[in-house]
PDB file of C-alpha atoms in Angstrom:
ATOM      1  CA  ASP D   1    -120.381-197.694 -78.184  1.00  0.00           C
ATOM      2  CA  VAL D   2    -119.175-194.906 -80.462  1.00  0.00           C
ATOM      3  CA  LEU D   3    -120.568-191.460 -79.485  1.00  0.00           C
ATOM      4  CA  PRO D   4    -120.075-188.188 -81.469  1.00  0.00           C
ATOM      5  CA  PRO D   5    -117.032-186.052 -80.289  1.00  0.00           C
ATOM      6  CA  ALA D   6    -119.186-183.624 -78.320  1.00  0.00           C
ATOM      7  CA  LYS D   7    -120.730-186.402 -76.240  1.00  0.00           C
ATOM      8  CA  LYS D   8    -117.611-188.393 -75.581  1.00  0.00           C
ATOM      9  CA  ASN D   9    -115.342-185.233 -74.930  1.00  0.00           C
ATOM     10  CA  PRO D  10    -117.230-181.983 -73.793  1.00  0.00           C
ATOM     11  CA  ALA D  11    -114.371-179.778 -74.960  1.00  0.00           C
ATOM     12  CA  ALA D  12    -114.778-181.103 -78.439  1.00  0.00           C
ATOM     13  CA  PRO D  13    -116.061-178.710 -80.862  1.00  0.00           C
ATOM     14  CA  ILE D  14    -119.532-179.101 -82.281  1.00  0.00           C
ATOM     15  CA  THR D  15    -118.834-177.793 -85.859  1.00  0.00           C
ATOM     16  CA  GLN D  16    -120.303-180.096 -88.700  1.00  0.00           C
ATOM     17  CA  ASN D  17    -117.501-179.511 -91.280  1.00  0.00           C
ATOM     18  CA  THR D  18    -113.842-179.847 -91.411  1.00  0.00           C
ATOM     19  CA  PRO D  19    -112.795-176.213 -92.471  1.00  0.00           C
ATOM     20  CA  ASN D  20    -110.940-175.488 -95.980  1.00  0.00           C
ATOM     21  CA  PRO D  21    -107.181-175.826 -95.482  1.00  0.00           C
ATOM     22  CA  ASP D  22    -107.003-172.751 -97.221  1.00  0.00           C
ATOM     23  CA  GLU D  23    -109.354-170.587 -94.460  1.00  0.00           C
ATOM     24  CA  LYS D  24    -107.542-168.928 -91.532  1.00  0.00           C
ATOM     25  CA  VAL D  25    -109.255-171.340 -89.100  1.00  0.00           C
ATOM     26  CA  PRO D  26    -107.025-171.669 -86.170  1.00  0.00           C
ATOM     27  CA  VAL D  27    -105.882-175.093 -84.463  1.00  0.00           C
ATOM     28  CA  GLU D  28    -106.664-174.681 -80.936  1.00  0.00           C
ATOM     29  CA  VAL D  29    -104.496-176.130 -78.323  1.00  0.00           C
ATOM     30  CA  ALA D  30    -105.205-176.476 -74.311  1.00  0.00           C
ATOM     31  CA  GLY D  31    -103.365-178.308 -71.804  1.00  0.00           C
ATOM     32  CA  ASP D  32    -101.909-178.189 -68.064  1.00  0.00           C
ATOM     33  CA  LYS D  33     -98.464-176.911 -69.545  1.00  0.00           C
ATOM     34  CA  LEU D  34     -98.065-174.825 -72.834  1.00  0.00           C
ATOM     35  CA  GLU D  35     -94.821-173.664 -74.330  1.00  0.00           C
ATOM     36  CA  TYR D  36     -94.907-171.429 -77.472  1.00  0.00           C
ATOM     37  CA  SER D  37     -92.050-170.861 -79.835  1.00  0.00           C
ATOM     38  CA  ARG D  38     -92.522-168.070 -81.904  1.00  0.00           C
ATOM     39  CA  ASP D  39     -89.625-168.850 -84.192  1.00  0.00           C
ATOM     40  CA  ALA D  40     -90.691-172.471 -84.870  1.00  0.00           C
ATOM     41  CA  LYS D  41     -94.420-171.260 -84.949  1.00  0.00           C
ATOM     42  CA  LYS D  42     -95.348-174.209 -82.665  1.00  0.00           C
ATOM     43  CA  VAL D  43     -96.638-175.095 -79.389  1.00  0.00           C
ATOM     44  CA  ILE D  44     -95.613-177.927 -76.963  1.00  0.00           C
ATOM     45  CA  ALA D  45     -98.638-178.994 -74.430  1.00  0.00           C
ATOM     46  CA  GLU D  46     -98.450-181.637 -71.971  1.00  0.00           C
ATOM     47  CA  GLY D  47    -101.109-182.887 -69.342  1.00  0.00           C
ATOM     48  CA  HIS D  48    -104.655-183.526 -70.417  1.00  0.00           C
ATOM     49  CA  VAL D  49    -103.920-182.084 -73.676  1.00  0.00           C
ATOM     50  CA  ILE D  50    -106.968-181.053 -76.181  1.00  0.00           C
ATOM     51  CA  VAL D  51    -106.317-180.009 -79.803  1.00  0.00           C
ATOM     52  CA  SER D  52    -109.342-178.911 -81.895  1.00  0.00           C
ATOM     53  CA  TYR D  53    -109.823-178.115 -85.449  1.00  0.00           C
ATOM     54  CA  GLY D  54    -113.168-178.072 -86.868  1.00  0.00           C
ATOM     55  CA  GLU D  55    -114.797-181.289 -86.306  1.00  0.00           C
ATOM     56  CA  VAL D  56    -111.565-182.797 -85.361  1.00  0.00           C
ATOM     57  CA  SER D  57    -110.508-183.181 -81.713  1.00  0.00           C
ATOM     58  CA  LEU D  58    -107.493-184.774 -80.299  1.00  0.00           C
ATOM     59  CA  THR D  59    -106.747-185.823 -76.864  1.00  0.00           C
ATOM     60  CA  CYS D  60    -103.312-187.028 -75.616  1.00  0.00           C
ATOM     61  CA  ASP D  61    -100.781-186.627 -73.035  1.00  0.00           C
ATOM     62  CA  ARG D  62     -98.124-184.705 -75.085  1.00  0.00           C
ATOM     63  CA  VAL D  63     -98.370-182.688 -78.312  1.00  0.00           C
ATOM     64  CA  GLU D  64     -96.191-180.544 -80.771  1.00  0.00           C
ATOM     65  CA  VAL D  65     -98.436-178.554 -82.923  1.00  0.00           C
ATOM     66  CA  PHE D  66     -97.033-176.557 -85.917  1.00  0.00           C
ATOM     67  CA  PHE D  67     -99.499-173.809 -86.541  1.00  0.00           C
ATOM     68  CA  ASP D  68     -98.463-172.627 -89.959  1.00  0.00           C
ATOM     69  CA  GLU D  69     -98.561-176.316 -91.464  1.00  0.00           C
ATOM     70  CA  LYS D  70    -101.621-177.239 -89.222  1.00  0.00           C
ATOM     71  CA  LYS D  71     -99.744-180.406 -88.313  1.00  0.00           C
ATOM     72  CA  ALA D  72     -99.242-182.393 -85.098  1.00  0.00           C
ATOM     73  CA  TYR D  73     -97.218-185.088 -83.412  1.00  0.00           C
ATOM     74  CA  ALA D  74     -98.881-186.589 -80.352  1.00  0.00           C
ATOM     75  CA  GLU D  75     -98.088-189.143 -78.024  1.00  0.00           C
ATOM     76  CA  GLY D  76     -99.304-190.808 -75.084  1.00  0.00           C
ATOM     77  CA  HIS D  77    -102.802-192.134 -74.755  1.00  0.00           C
ATOM     78  CA  VAL D  78    -103.779-190.651 -78.098  1.00  0.00           C
ATOM     79  CA  VAL D  79    -107.549-190.261 -78.852  1.00  0.00           C
ATOM     80  CA  LEU D  80    -108.605-188.538 -82.020  1.00  0.00           C
ATOM     81  CA  TYR D  81    -112.502-187.893 -82.791  1.00  0.00           C
ATOM     82  CA  ARG D  82    -113.475-187.166 -86.468  1.00  0.00           C
ATOM     83  CA  GLY D  83    -117.305-186.995 -86.879  1.00  0.00           C
ATOM     84  CA  GLN D  84    -118.263-190.707 -85.828  1.00  0.00           C
ATOM     85  CA  ASP D  85    -114.952-192.153 -86.277  1.00  0.00           C
ATOM     86  CA  VAL D  86    -112.626-192.579 -83.191  1.00  0.00           C
ATOM     87  CA  PHE D  87    -108.824-193.331 -83.536  1.00  0.00           C
ATOM     88  CA  ARG D  88    -106.775-194.543 -80.624  1.00  0.00           C
ATOM     89  CA  GLY D  89    -102.815-195.273 -80.075  1.00  0.00           C
ATOM     90  CA  ASP D  90     -99.887-194.142 -78.418  1.00  0.00           C
ATOM     91  CA  LYS D  91     -98.695-192.065 -81.237  1.00  0.00           C
ATOM     92  CA  VAL D  92     -99.887-190.105 -83.961  1.00  0.00           C
ATOM     93  CA  TYR D  93     -98.828-187.778 -86.880  1.00  0.00           C
ATOM     94  CA  TYR D  94    -101.808-185.763 -87.951  1.00  0.00           C
ATOM     95  CA  ASP D  95    -102.229-183.116 -90.698  1.00  0.00           C
ATOM     96  CA  PHE D  96    -105.303-181.120 -89.785  1.00  0.00           C
ATOM     97  CA  GLY D  97    -105.667-178.959 -92.745  1.00  0.00           C
ATOM     98  CA  ASN D  98    -105.654-182.243 -95.251  1.00  0.00           C
ATOM     99  CA  ASP D  99    -107.374-184.767 -92.915  1.00  0.00           C
ATOM    100  CA  ILE D 100    -104.322-187.049 -93.160  1.00  0.00           C
ATOM    101  CA  GLY D 101    -102.915-188.938 -90.282  1.00  0.00           C
ATOM    102  CA  SER D 102    -100.523-192.053 -89.368  1.00  0.00           C
ATOM    103  CA  PHE D 103    -101.137-194.156 -86.134  1.00  0.00           C
ATOM    104  CA  PRO D 104     -98.403-197.033 -85.386  1.00  0.00           C
ATOM    105  CA  ASP D 105    -100.259-199.708 -83.677  1.00  0.00           C
ATOM    106  CA  GLY D 106    -103.869-197.925 -84.324  1.00  0.00           C
ATOM    107  CA  HIS D 107    -107.195-198.854 -83.318  1.00  0.00           C
ATOM    108  CA  ILE D 108    -110.344-197.393 -85.217  1.00  0.00           C
ATOM    109  CA  ALA D 109    -114.005-197.433 -84.175  1.00  0.00           C
ATOM    110  CA  ASP D 110    -116.347-196.635 -87.097  1.00  0.00           C
ATOM    111  CA  ALA D 111    -119.400-198.197 -85.863  1.00  0.00           C
ATOM    112  CA  PRO D 112    -120.404-200.931 -86.312  1.00  0.00           C
ATOM    113  CA  TRP D 113    -116.922-201.739 -87.195  1.00  0.00           C
ATOM    114  CA  TYR D 114    -113.752-201.970 -84.999  1.00  0.00           C
ATOM    115  CA  SER D 115    -110.294-202.405 -86.534  1.00  0.00           C
ATOM    116  CA  THR D 116    -106.717-202.642 -85.294  1.00  0.00           C
ATOM    117  CA  GLY D 117    -103.472-202.521 -87.335  1.00  0.00           C
ATOM    118  CA  GLU D 118     -99.571-202.390 -86.987  1.00  0.00           C
ATOM    119  CA  GLN D 119     -99.920-199.138 -89.012  1.00  0.00           C
ATOM    120  CA  VAL D 120    -103.013-197.197 -89.613  1.00  0.00           C
ATOM    121  CA  GLU D 121    -103.084-194.509 -92.293  1.00  0.00           C
ATOM    122  CA  GLN D 122    -105.771-191.746 -92.612  1.00  0.00           C
ATOM    123  CA  VAL D 123    -105.389-191.302 -96.497  1.00  0.00           C
ATOM    124  CA  ASN D 124    -107.946-188.795 -96.435  1.00  0.00           C
ATOM    125  CA  LYS D 125    -111.424-188.103 -94.669  1.00  0.00           C
ATOM    126  CA  ASP D 126    -112.902-191.075 -96.902  1.00  0.00           C
ATOM    127  CA  LYS D 127    -110.347-193.513 -96.980  1.00  0.00           C
ATOM    128  CA  ILE D 128    -108.310-195.415 -94.334  1.00  0.00           C
ATOM    129  CA  GLU D 129    -105.515-198.001 -95.034  1.00  0.00           C
ATOM    130  CA  VAL D 130    -104.809-200.528 -92.255  1.00  0.00           C
ATOM    131  CA  TYR D 131    -101.689-202.656 -92.508  1.00  0.00           C
ATOM    132  CA  ASN D 132    -101.514-206.206 -90.854  1.00  0.00           C
ATOM    133  CA  GLY D 133    -104.575-205.844 -89.003  1.00  0.00           C
ATOM    134  CA  SER D 134    -108.111-206.948 -88.390  1.00  0.00           C
ATOM    135  CA  ILE D 135    -111.581-205.768 -88.538  1.00  0.00           C
ATOM    136  CA  THR D 136    -114.751-207.017 -86.331  1.00  0.00           C
ATOM    137  CA  SER D 137    -118.068-206.024 -85.246  1.00  0.00           C
ATOM    138  CA  CYS D 138    -117.230-207.144 -81.664  1.00  0.00           C
ATOM    139  CA  ASP D 139    -116.485-204.520 -79.364  1.00  0.00           C
ATOM    140  CA  LEU D 140    -114.624-206.424 -76.726  1.00  0.00           C
ATOM    141  CA  ASP D 141    -111.052-205.757 -76.129  1.00  0.00           C
ATOM    142  CA  ARG D 142    -110.348-209.317 -77.098  1.00  0.00           C
ATOM    143  CA  PRO D 143    -113.010-209.938 -79.879  1.00  0.00           C
ATOM    144  CA  HIS D 144    -114.497-213.175 -80.330  1.00  0.00           C
ATOM    145  CA  TYR D 145    -114.153-213.172 -84.098  1.00  0.00           C
ATOM    146  CA  ALA D 146    -112.203-210.985 -86.635  1.00  0.00           C
ATOM    147  CA  LEU D 147    -111.165-210.873 -90.177  1.00  0.00           C
ATOM    148  CA  THR D 148    -107.468-210.336 -90.579  1.00  0.00           C
ATOM    149  CA  SER D 149    -105.553-209.171 -93.774  1.00  0.00           C
ATOM    150  CA  LYS D 150    -102.050-207.854 -94.427  1.00  0.00           C
ATOM    151  CA  ARG D 151    -103.918-204.767 -95.942  1.00  0.00           C
ATOM    152  CA  MET D 152    -107.471-203.638 -95.860  1.00  0.00           C
ATOM    153  CA  THR D 153    -108.831-200.291 -97.137  1.00  0.00           C
ATOM    154  CA  ILE D 154    -111.680-198.847 -95.016  1.00  0.00           C
ATOM    155  CA  TYR D 155    -114.254-196.322 -96.488  1.00  0.00           C
ATOM    156  CA  PRO D 156    -116.086-195.015 -93.426  1.00  0.00           C
ATOM    157  CA  GLY D 157    -119.876-195.611 -93.625  1.00  0.00           C
ATOM    158  CA  ASP D 158    -119.384-197.437 -96.984  1.00  0.00           C
ATOM    159  CA  LYS D 159    -117.240-200.574 -97.357  1.00  0.00           C
ATOM    160  CA  VAL D 160    -114.202-202.566 -96.561  1.00  0.00           C
ATOM    161  CA  ILE D 161    -111.961-203.861 -99.131  1.00  0.00           C
ATOM    162  CA  ALA D 162    -109.489-206.586 -98.041  1.00  0.00           C
ATOM    163  CA  ARG D 163    -107.512-209.471 -99.756  1.00  0.00           C
ATOM    164  CA  ASN D 164    -105.984-212.761 -98.443  1.00  0.00           C
ATOM    165  CA  VAL D 165    -108.449-212.633 -95.802  1.00  0.00           C
ATOM    166  CA  VAL D 166    -108.445-214.971 -92.782  1.00  0.00           C
ATOM    167  CA  PHE D 167    -111.566-215.364 -90.610  1.00  0.00           C
ATOM    168  CA  ARG D 168    -110.594-216.087 -87.047  1.00  0.00           C
ATOM    169  CA  VAL D 169    -112.716-217.214 -84.036  1.00  0.00           C
ATOM    170  CA  LEU D 170    -111.135-216.826 -80.523  1.00  0.00           C
ATOM    171  CA  ASN D 171    -108.046-215.868 -82.414  1.00  0.00           C
ATOM    172  CA  ARG D 172    -107.807-219.364 -84.149  1.00  0.00           C
ATOM    173  CA  PRO D 173    -107.972-219.382 -88.221  1.00  0.00           C
ATOM    174  CA  ILE D 174    -111.201-220.969 -89.398  1.00  0.00           C
ATOM    175  CA  PHE D 175    -111.374-220.104 -93.087  1.00  0.00           C
ATOM    176  CA  TRP D 176    -109.024-218.303 -95.594  1.00  0.00           C
ATOM    177  CA  TRP D 177    -110.399-216.322 -98.681  1.00  0.00           C
ATOM    178  CA  PRO D 178    -107.552-216.262-100.993  1.00  0.00           C
ATOM    179  CA  TYR D 179    -108.640-213.296-103.440  1.00  0.00           C
TER     180      TYR D 179
END
């Protein structure tokens, strides 16, 4: 069940569009403990952290946000909400201004699809690359079935492209598509 950010996270902004990176829209940070470095133009936040920028909202345990670049490094129970898409992982490097991110051991929910991968790359808002991963429409922690591939390209709300796909049921290989 993937809900819009405002319903999953009451602190998430309700803005419909990601601001243009050239605009002077601030990245907003809140947390239990905030430390600001004026020289580095960055903030370090810890504990119940929420970072917001346009329609993107990120929650985590700890984050470093570089305001001039609109970039962040977050760790610990990281969840990023972007429209209907939900990304999860233990770490993320994210560029809010360009909608680019990197999730080692990442998980994606883009209803009706759920995907995991050793590396998940948000190439732009319309393209996600998943390496050594799987995709399924089963929302269980251990899906009954999945398609696995060394590399998949997900176009949210449109299509998924994968090659050398293995169809697995209960994590057992059933069928292989060699293309």
